[in-house]
Coordinates of C-alpha atoms in Angstrom, one line a residue:
M1 CA -4.0 -4.2 -7.2
P2 CA -2.4 -0.2 -6.9
E3 CA -0.3 -2.0 -8.9
T4 CA 0.4 -5.6 -9.5
G5 CA 3.6 -6.1 -11.2
P6 CA 6.6 -8.5 -11.4
L7 CA 9.5 -8.1 -9.0
S8 CA 13.2 -8.5 -9.5
A9 CA 15.1 -11.1 -7.6
L10 CA 16.6 -10.4 -4.1
T11 CA 19.9 -11.6 -3.0
D12 CA 20.6 -13.9 -0.1
D13 CA 22.1 -11.1 2.0
Q14 CA 18.8 -9.2 1.6
T15 CA 16.6 -12.1 2.6
G16 CA 18.8 -14.0 5.0
R17 CA 19.2 -17.8 5.0
G18 CA 17.5 -20.6 6.6
G19 CA 14.1 -18.8 6.8
R20 CA 15.6 -15.9 8.9
P21 CA 16.1 -12.3 7.9
A22 CA 19.6 -11.1 7.3
N23 CA 19.6 -9.0 10.5
E24 CA 18.9 -12.2 12.5
T25 CA 15.5 -10.8 13.6
A26 CA 13.2 -13.8 14.2
T27 CA 10.2 -14.2 11.9
T28 CA 7.0 -14.9 13.8
V29 CA 4.4 -17.0 11.9
E30 CA 0.8 -16.4 13.1
N31 CA -0.7 -19.0 10.9
P32 CA 1.1 -21.9 9.2
P33 CA 2.5 -20.6 6.0
H34 CA 3.2 -22.7 3.0
A35 CA 6.7 -24.3 3.0
V36 CA 9.4 -21.9 2.1
V37 CA 11.1 -22.9 -1.2
H38 CA 14.5 -21.4 -2.0
R39 CA 14.9 -20.6 -5.7
G40 CA 18.4 -19.5 -6.4
I41 CA 18.7 -15.8 -5.3
A42 CA 14.9 -15.2 -5.2
P43 CA 13.4 -14.5 -1.8
P44 CA 10.9 -16.9 -0.2
R45 CA 7.3 -16.2 -0.8
P46 CA 4.0 -17.8 0.2
A47 CA 2.6 -20.3 -2.2
P48 CA -0.5 -19.1 -4.2
E49 CA -3.8 -20.4 -2.9
E50 CA -7.1 -21.0 -4.8
P51 CA -10.2 -19.6 -3.2
A52 CA -12.5 -22.0 -1.3
S53 CA -14.1 -24.6 -3.5
Q54 CA -17.5 -26.3 -3.2
A55 CA -16.2 -28.3 -0.4
T56 CA -15.8 -25.1 1.5
A57 CA -19.5 -24.4 1.3
A58 CA -20.0 -27.7 3.2
G59 CA -17.8 -26.4 6.0
Q60 CA -14.5 -27.9 4.9
P61 CA -11.5 -25.7 4.8
A62 CA -10.3 -24.5 1.4
S63 CA -7.3 -26.4 0.1
P64 CA -4.5 -24.3 -1.5
A65 CA -4.1 -24.7 -5.2
P66 CA -0.9 -23.9 -7.1
T67 CA -1.0 -20.9 -9.5
A68 CA 0.1 -21.3 -13.1
V69 CA 3.5 -19.7 -12.3
E70 CA 5.6 -19.8 -9.1
P71 CA 7.3 -16.4 -9.2
A72 CA 10.8 -16.0 -8.0
V73 CA 10.0 -12.4 -7.1
S74 CA 6.5 -11.2 -7.9
P75 CA 6.5 -7.5 -8.6
A76 CA 3.5 -7.0 -10.7
V77 CA 1.4 -5.8 -7.9
V78 CA 3.7 -3.4 -6.0
E79 CA 2.0 -0.3 -4.7
Q80 CA 3.7 2.9 -4.0
P81 CA 2.8 4.8 -0.8
P82 CA 0.2 7.5 -1.4
S83 CA 1.2 11.1 -0.5
P84 CA 0.4 12.0 3.1
A85 CA -2.6 14.2 3.4
P86 CA -1.8 17.6 4.9
T87 CA -3.2 18.5 8.3
A88 CA -3.7 21.8 10.0
E89 CA -0.5 21.3 12.1
E90 CA 1.6 19.5 9.5
P91 CA 2.2 20.3 5.9
A92 CA 1.9 17.4 3.4
S93 CA 5.2 15.6 2.8
P94 CA 6.3 14.3 -0.5
T95 CA 5.2 10.9 -1.6
T96 CA 7.3 8.1 -0.3
T97 CA 8.5 5.3 -2.5
A98 CA 5.8 2.7 -3.2
A99 CA 5.4 -1.1 -3.4
N100 CA 3.4 -4.1 -1.9
P101 CA 5.3 -4.7 1.6
A102 CA 5.5 -3.5 5.3
V103 CA 8.4 -3.6 7.7
S104 CA 8.8 -1.7 11.0
P105 CA 11.4 1.0 11.3
A106 CA 13.6 -1.3 13.3
V107 CA 14.1 -3.7 10.4
A108 CA 13.4 -1.2 7.6
E109 CA 16.4 -2.2 5.7
E110 CA 15.4 -5.8 5.4
P111 CA 13.2 -6.3 2.3
A112 CA 10.3 -8.7 2.3
S113 CA 9.7 -11.0 -0.6
P114 CA 8.6 -8.4 -3.3
A115 CA 5.9 -9.3 -5.7
P116 CA 4.9 -7.8 -9.1
T117 CA 2.1 -5.7 -7.7
A118 CA 3.4 -2.6 -6.1
E119 CA 1.2 -0.7 -3.7
E120 CA 1.4 2.9 -2.6
P121 CA 1.7 3.2 1.2
A122 CA -1.0 5.0 3.0
S123 CA -0.3 8.5 4.1
P124 CA 1.4 8.8 7.5
T125 CA -1.0 11.3 8.8
T126 CA -3.9 9.0 8.1
A127 CA -2.3 5.9 9.6
A128 CA -1.4 7.8 12.7
A129 CA -4.7 9.3 13.2
N130 CA -6.9 6.4 12.3
P131 CA -8.2 4.8 15.5
A132 CA -8.1 1.4 13.7
V133 CA -4.4 1.3 13.5
S134 CA -3.3 -1.0 16.2
P135 CA 0.0 -2.5 17.2
P136 CA 0.9 -5.8 15.6
V137 CA -1.1 -8.7 17.0
A138 CA 0.7 -11.3 19.0
A139 CA 1.6 -14.5 17.4
E140 CA -1.1 -17.2 17.5
P141 CA -0.3 -20.8 18.1
A142 CA -0.3 -22.7 14.8
P143 CA -3.8 -24.4 14.4
S144 CA -3.9 -28.1 13.7
S145 CA -5.8 -27.5 10.5
P146 CA -5.9 -24.7 7.9
P147 CA -8.1 -21.7 8.7
A148 CA -11.7 -22.0 7.9
P149 CA -13.0 -20.1 4.9
P150 CA -14.8 -16.8 5.4
S151 CA -18.2 -18.3 4.7
S152 CA -17.8 -20.5 7.8
V153 CA -17.4 -17.5 10.1
A154 CA -19.7 -18.1 13.0
E155 CA -18.6 -15.6 15.6
H156 CA -20.8 -12.6 16.3
L157 CA -19.5 -9.2 15.4
A158 CA -17.6 -7.4 18.0
P159 CA -19.5 -4.7 19.8
H160 CA -17.2 -2.0 18.3
S161 CA -18.4 0.6 15.8
H162 CA -17.3 0.3 12.2
T163 CA -14.1 2.0 11.2
P164 CA -14.3 4.0 8.0
V165 CA -11.9 3.3 5.1
T166 CA -9.9 6.3 4.0
K167 CA -8.5 6.7 0.5
E168 CA -5.0 6.8 2.0
L169 CA -5.5 3.4 3.6
A170 CA -6.8 2.0 0.3
H171 CA -3.9 3.6 -1.7
R172 CA -6.1 5.6 -3.8
T173 CA -6.1 9.4 -4.5
R174 CA -9.8 9.8 -5.3
E175 CA -12.7 8.8 -3.0
T176 CA -14.7 7.5 -6.0
D177 CA -12.0 4.8 -6.5
V178 CA -12.3 3.4 -3.0
F179 CA -14.7 0.4 -2.9
P180 CA -14.4 -0.9 0.8
A181 CA -16.4 1.7 2.9
R182 CA -15.9 0.5 6.5
W183 CA -14.9 -2.6 8.5
T184 CA -15.1 -4.1 11.9
R185 CA -12.9 -6.5 13.7
I186 CA -14.4 -10.0 14.6
S187 CA -11.1 -11.5 16.0
D188 CA -7.4 -10.9 15.5
T189 CA -7.5 -12.5 12.1
R190 CA -11.2 -12.1 11.0
F191 CA -12.8 -9.0 9.8
R192 CA -16.0 -7.9 8.0
F193 CA -16.1 -5.1 5.4
T194 CA -19.0 -3.3 3.9
A195 CA -18.2 -2.3 0.3
H196 CA -20.0 -0.4 -2.5
W197 CA -19.7 -1.2 -6.2
P198 CA -21.0 1.8 -8.2
A199 CA -22.7 1.0 -11.4
D200 CA -21.2 4.0 -13.2
H201 CA -17.5 3.9 -12.2
S202 CA -15.3 5.5 -14.8
F203 CA -13.1 2.3 -15.2
F204 CA -14.8 -0.6 -13.4
G205 CA -18.1 0.2 -15.1
P206 CA -20.6 -2.2 -16.6
V207 CA -19.5 -4.7 -19.2
D208 CA -22.9 -4.8 -20.9
D209 CA -26.4 -3.6 -20.2
R210 CA -26.9 -6.2 -17.3
H211 CA -23.6 -7.0 -15.6
Q212 CA -21.0 -5.2 -13.5
D213 CA -17.3 -5.7 -14.2
P214 CA -16.0 -8.9 -12.5
M215 CA -12.6 -7.2 -12.1
I216 CA -14.1 -5.0 -9.4
V217 CA -14.0 -8.0 -7.1
G218 CA -10.2 -8.4 -7.4
E219 CA -9.7 -4.6 -6.9
T220 CA -11.9 -4.6 -3.7
L221 CA -9.8 -7.6 -2.4
R222 CA -6.6 -5.7 -3.1
Q223 CA -7.8 -2.5 -1.4
A224 CA -9.2 -4.3 1.7
S225 CA -5.9 -6.2 2.1
L226 CA -3.9 -3.0 2.1
V227 CA -6.3 -1.4 4.7
L228 CA -5.9 -4.4 7.1
A229 CA -2.1 -4.4 6.6
H230 CA -1.9 -0.8 7.7
A231 CA -4.7 -0.5 10.3
E232 CA -4.8 -3.9 11.9
F233 CA -1.2 -5.3 11.4
G234 CA 0.8 -2.2 11.9
A235 CA 2.5 -1.8 8.4
P236 CA 4.1 1.7 8.3
A237 CA 2.6 4.3 6.0
D238 CA 5.6 4.2 3.6
T239 CA 5.5 0.4 3.2
H240 CA 5.7 -1.1 -0.4
F241 CA 3.3 -3.9 -1.0
V242 CA 3.7 -6.7 -3.6
M243 CA 1.0 -9.3 -4.5
W244 CA 2.4 -12.7 -5.3
D245 CA -0.8 -14.3 -6.6
L246 CA -4.5 -13.5 -6.9
T247 CA -7.4 -15.8 -7.5
V248 CA -11.1 -14.8 -7.9
R249 CA -14.1 -17.0 -8.4
V250 CA -17.3 -15.1 -9.4
D251 CA -20.9 -15.9 -10.0
P252 CA -21.6 -13.6 -13.0
S253 CA -25.3 -13.9 -12.6
A254 CA -25.0 -12.2 -9.2
L255 CA -23.1 -9.2 -10.6
L256 CA -26.2 -7.5 -11.8
L257 CA -26.4 -3.8 -12.4
A258 CA -29.8 -3.8 -10.9
D259 CA -28.3 -4.6 -7.5
A260 CA -25.5 -2.0 -7.6
T261 CA -27.2 0.1 -5.0
E262 CA -27.0 -2.7 -2.5
P263 CA -24.1 -2.8 -0.1
V264 CA -21.6 -5.7 -0.5
E265 CA -20.7 -7.7 2.7
V266 CA -17.2 -9.0 2.7
D267 CA -16.0 -11.6 5.3
V268 CA -12.2 -11.7 5.5
V269 CA -9.8 -14.3 7.0
C270 CA -6.1 -13.4 7.3
S271 CA -3.8 -16.4 7.4
E272 CA -0.1 -17.2 6.9
I273 CA 0.8 -14.1 8.8
R274 CA 4.5 -13.7 9.0
R275 CA 6.3 -11.0 10.9
R276 CA 9.8 -9.7 10.7
G277 CA 10.5 -8.1 14.1
R278 CA 7.5 -5.9 14.8
G279 CA 6.9 -5.3 11.1
L280 CA 4.6 -7.3 8.8
H281 CA 6.5 -9.6 6.4
S282 CA 3.6 -11.1 4.5
M283 CA 0.1 -12.5 4.8
R284 CA -2.7 -14.1 2.8
T285 CA -6.2 -12.7 2.8
T286 CA -9.3 -14.8 1.8
M287 CA -12.6 -13.1 1.2
E288 CA -16.2 -14.0 0.5
F289 CA -18.5 -11.4 -1.0
R290 CA -22.2 -11.4 -0.6
R291 CA -24.9 -8.9 -1.8
A292 CA -28.4 -8.9 -0.6
G293 CA -27.7 -12.2 1.2
R294 CA -26.6 -13.8 -2.1
F295 CA -23.1 -15.2 -2.8
V296 CA -21.3 -13.2 -5.4
A297 CA -17.6 -14.1 -5.3
R298 CA -14.7 -15.6 -3.4
G299 CA -11.1 -14.5 -3.7
T300 CA -7.6 -14.9 -2.1
G301 CA -4.3 -13.2 -2.5
S302 CA -0.9 -13.4 -0.9
T303 CA 0.7 -10.0 -0.2
G304 CA 4.3 -9.3 0.8
C305 CA 5.7 -6.1 2.4
T306 CA 9.0 -4.2 1.9
S307 CA 10.2 -1.2 3.8
S308 CA 10.9 2.1 1.9
R309 CA 14.6 1.8 2.6
A310 CA 14.8 -1.8 1.3
Y311 CA 12.8 -0.9 -1.8
R312 CA 15.1 1.8 -2.7
R313 CA 18.0 -0.6 -2.5
L314 CA 16.0 -3.2 -4.5
R315 CA 15.0 -0.8 -7.3
A316 CA 17.9 1.5 -7.2
A317 CA 18.7 1.2 -10.9
K318 CA 15.0 1.9 -11.8
L319 CA 13.9 4.6 -9.5
D320 CA 14.4 7.3 -12.0
A321 CA 12.4 5.4 -14.7
P322 CA 9.4 7.7 -14.3
D323 CA 11.6 10.7 -15.4
T324 CA 11.7 9.3 -19.0
P325 CA 8.4 9.5 -20.9
V326 CA 6.9 6.2 -22.0
P327 CA 5.7 6.2 -25.6
L328 CA 2.0 5.6 -25.8
L329 CA 1.4 2.9 -28.4
P330 CA -1.8 2.8 -30.5
G331 CA -4.4 0.5 -29.0
I332 CA -6.5 -2.2 -30.4
P333 CA -10.3 -1.4 -31.1
P334 CA -12.0 -1.0 -27.7
R335 CA -14.8 -3.5 -28.6
T336 CA -12.1 -6.1 -29.4
A337 CA -10.7 -5.6 -25.9
G338 CA -14.1 -5.6 -24.2
R339 CA -13.9 -1.9 -23.3
A340 CA -16.1 1.1 -24.1
R341 CA -13.5 3.8 -24.3
P342 CA -10.2 3.9 -26.3
E343 CA -8.3 5.3 -23.3
D344 CA -9.1 2.2 -21.2
V345 CA -7.4 -0.2 -23.7
V346 CA -4.1 -1.6 -22.4
L347 CA -3.2 -3.7 -25.5
A348 CA -1.4 -2.7 -28.7
P349 CA -1.5 -4.7 -31.9
T350 CA 1.2 -6.9 -33.3
E351 CA 1.4 -8.8 -36.6
Q352 CA 1.0 -12.2 -34.8
P353 CA -2.5 -13.5 -34.1
G354 CA -3.2 -13.9 -30.4
V355 CA -0.2 -11.8 -29.3
W356 CA -0.3 -8.1 -28.3
H357 CA 2.0 -5.6 -26.7
L358 CA 1.2 -4.1 -23.4
R359 CA 0.1 -0.5 -23.9
V360 CA 1.3 1.7 -21.0
D361 CA -0.5 5.0 -20.4
T362 CA 1.2 6.5 -17.3
G363 CA -1.4 9.4 -17.4
H364 CA -4.4 7.0 -16.9
P365 CA -6.4 8.5 -14.0
V366 CA -7.2 5.1 -12.4
L367 CA -4.4 2.7 -13.5
F368 CA -1.6 5.2 -12.8
Q369 CA -2.9 7.4 -10.0
R370 CA 0.7 8.0 -8.8
T371 CA 4.1 8.0 -10.2
N372 CA 5.5 4.5 -10.4
D373 CA 8.8 3.0 -11.4
H374 CA 7.2 0.0 -12.9
V375 CA 3.9 -1.1 -14.4
P376 CA 1.2 -1.7 -11.6
G377 CA -0.1 -5.2 -11.1
M378 CA -3.7 -4.1 -11.7
V379 CA -2.6 -3.1 -15.3
L380 CA -1.3 -6.6 -15.9
F381 CA -4.4 -8.2 -14.5
E382 CA -6.5 -6.0 -16.8
A383 CA -4.3 -6.8 -19.7
A384 CA -4.9 -10.5 -19.1
R385 CA -8.7 -9.9 -19.1
Q386 CA -8.6 -7.8 -22.4
A387 CA -6.3 -10.4 -24.0
A388 CA -8.8 -13.2 -23.1
T389 CA -11.6 -11.2 -24.5
A390 CA -9.8 -10.5 -27.7
A391 CA -8.5 -14.1 -28.1
S392 CA -11.8 -15.8 -27.4
G393 CA -14.1 -13.4 -29.3
L394 CA -16.7 -13.6 -26.6
R395 CA -18.6 -10.3 -26.0
P396 CA -18.9 -9.9 -23.1
F397 CA -16.2 -12.1 -21.6
L398 CA -17.6 -12.7 -18.1
P399 CA -15.0 -14.9 -16.3
S400 CA -16.1 -17.2 -13.6
T401 CA -12.6 -17.9 -12.5
M402 CA -9.5 -15.7 -12.7
T403 CA -6.1 -16.6 -11.4
A404 CA -2.7 -14.8 -11.8
G405 CA 0.8 -15.4 -10.6
F406 CA 3.5 -12.7 -10.8
T407 CA 7.2 -13.4 -11.2
R408 CA 9.0 -10.1 -11.7
Y409 CA 8.4 -6.4 -12.2
A410 CA 7.2 -5.2 -15.6
E411 CA 9.4 -2.3 -16.4
L412 CA 8.0 0.9 -17.9
H413 CA 10.4 1.0 -20.9
G414 CA 10.8 -2.0 -23.2
P415 CA 8.1 -4.0 -24.9
C416 CA 6.1 -6.5 -22.9
R417 CA 4.4 -9.2 -25.0
I418 CA 1.0 -10.6 -24.1
E419 CA 0.6 -14.1 -25.4
T420 CA -2.6 -16.1 -25.3
E421 CA -3.7 -19.7 -25.7
V422 CA -7.4 -20.5 -26.0
L423 CA -8.7 -23.9 -24.7
T424 CA -12.1 -25.3 -25.2
E425 CA -11.8 -28.9 -24.1
H426 CA -14.5 -28.6 -21.4
P427 CA -18.1 -28.4 -22.8
G428 CA -19.7 -25.0 -22.3
E429 CA -16.5 -23.3 -21.1
T430 CA -13.8 -21.3 -22.8
T431 CA -10.4 -21.0 -20.9
V432 CA -7.7 -18.6 -22.0
R433 CA -4.1 -18.8 -20.7
V434 CA -2.3 -15.5 -20.8
A435 CA 1.5 -15.0 -20.4
G436 CA 3.3 -11.7 -20.1
R437 CA 7.0 -11.7 -21.2
Q438 CA 9.6 -8.9 -21.2
D439 CA 13.2 -9.2 -22.3
G440 CA 12.7 -12.9 -22.8
E441 CA 11.6 -13.5 -19.2
S442 CA 8.2 -14.3 -17.7
V443 CA 6.5 -11.4 -16.0
F444 CA 3.2 -13.0 -15.1
T445 CA 0.8 -15.7 -16.1
A446 CA -3.0 -15.8 -15.8
T447 CA -5.8 -18.2 -16.5
L448 CA -9.4 -17.0 -17.1
T449 CA -12.4 -19.2 -17.6
C450 CA -15.7 -18.0 -19.0
A451 CA -19.0 -19.8 -19.8
R452 CA -19.9 -20.1 -23.5
P453 CA -23.4 -18.8 -24.3
A454 CA -25.7 -21.6 -25.4
P455 CA -26.4 -21.6 -29.1
V456 CA -29.8 -20.2 -30.1
R457 CA -31.7 -22.4 -32.4
S458 CA -33.9 -20.9 -35.1
L459 CA -37.6 -21.8 -35.0
S460 CA -38.0 -21.6 -38.7

């Protein structure tokens, strides 16, 4: 996620009518997208999709599944473009505005469907110099059936060398926070990454003495999606990205600290690829993660792109929000939130059971690596996990399934309530529904399911 956060609605003159952008530039669909649904003044967006199910393992394509919430504009995961790295010939330029979208200069003024997760665009110097950056791929004919899941990839790897992932492409400012290490192209829409999940990461560290943090899967998916958007699909460096939805299924027994030194192989399928002119409008990435030959996780997310110019128009009233300090609320006890350090807690207490306030620390070195005009989507996703941990009372809370849908941007100023509902109707499982609300409106919803530990019987 940089940031996964809710988006505000776009007007018809920004999105165009009848499935066409306002500037009459045709939209090319490279894989069949979900049907566009017009919701008032909200821009169209791809429908959320669940990761491949057990049927996928048998070779059947994964069927899309609706998310808990169908956002009008999902801003929670909007990333801001990272500051360009200085070169010998060219001094570093100031950071461009950030979010979760990509549009070519020709149609820069046409915003894509924003989503709550804002991403910071990669630095221009890196995108220009990186050999992996290729012009947008030509539109593919729509297949008669949905794309096969990553696990069914049968092609041999292309005979090209791996391309290294830079922190600029991944929208991070520190190398230690970049989890995908390199990738290779298999076809125009299929790729293979090698990633590393360090056992001692400052934020995505172990959740107990045996398991790594399942949230690292979602963060790796987010970073890899941004890398491909820039390097393989031509999204400009100052593109703002928004994530509409995110679903991750994990086998917690395969997230062992003992395997942390092993590389993670990630098979990626890009689908629902939509273009606006020569720029990327949106796409879905579906990934399968394996380590030491063993299945670890599968995830999918839909990402939208917005040009810097369009983002400035869209967020004009909020662009100066970072200039006003955000009060740091006291956090709940770290153990209650499932964290080891107080500074990593993103929930503040309220007087109502099962309800918390979002705790926003704009100085956090991982969650807020760059100045942002809204709460990053990855903060909201983490808030959902911490709320599920606190509400369920399970320590550790090791979710096997995590889904999230983002409906609007979470603003920096103003309380954001995190509400939970615990469900235990399925034997051996605990499911927690989480909802984030601000100013009386939905910001995001999430559902997390965790296996309950079997009761230990006394022998006495």
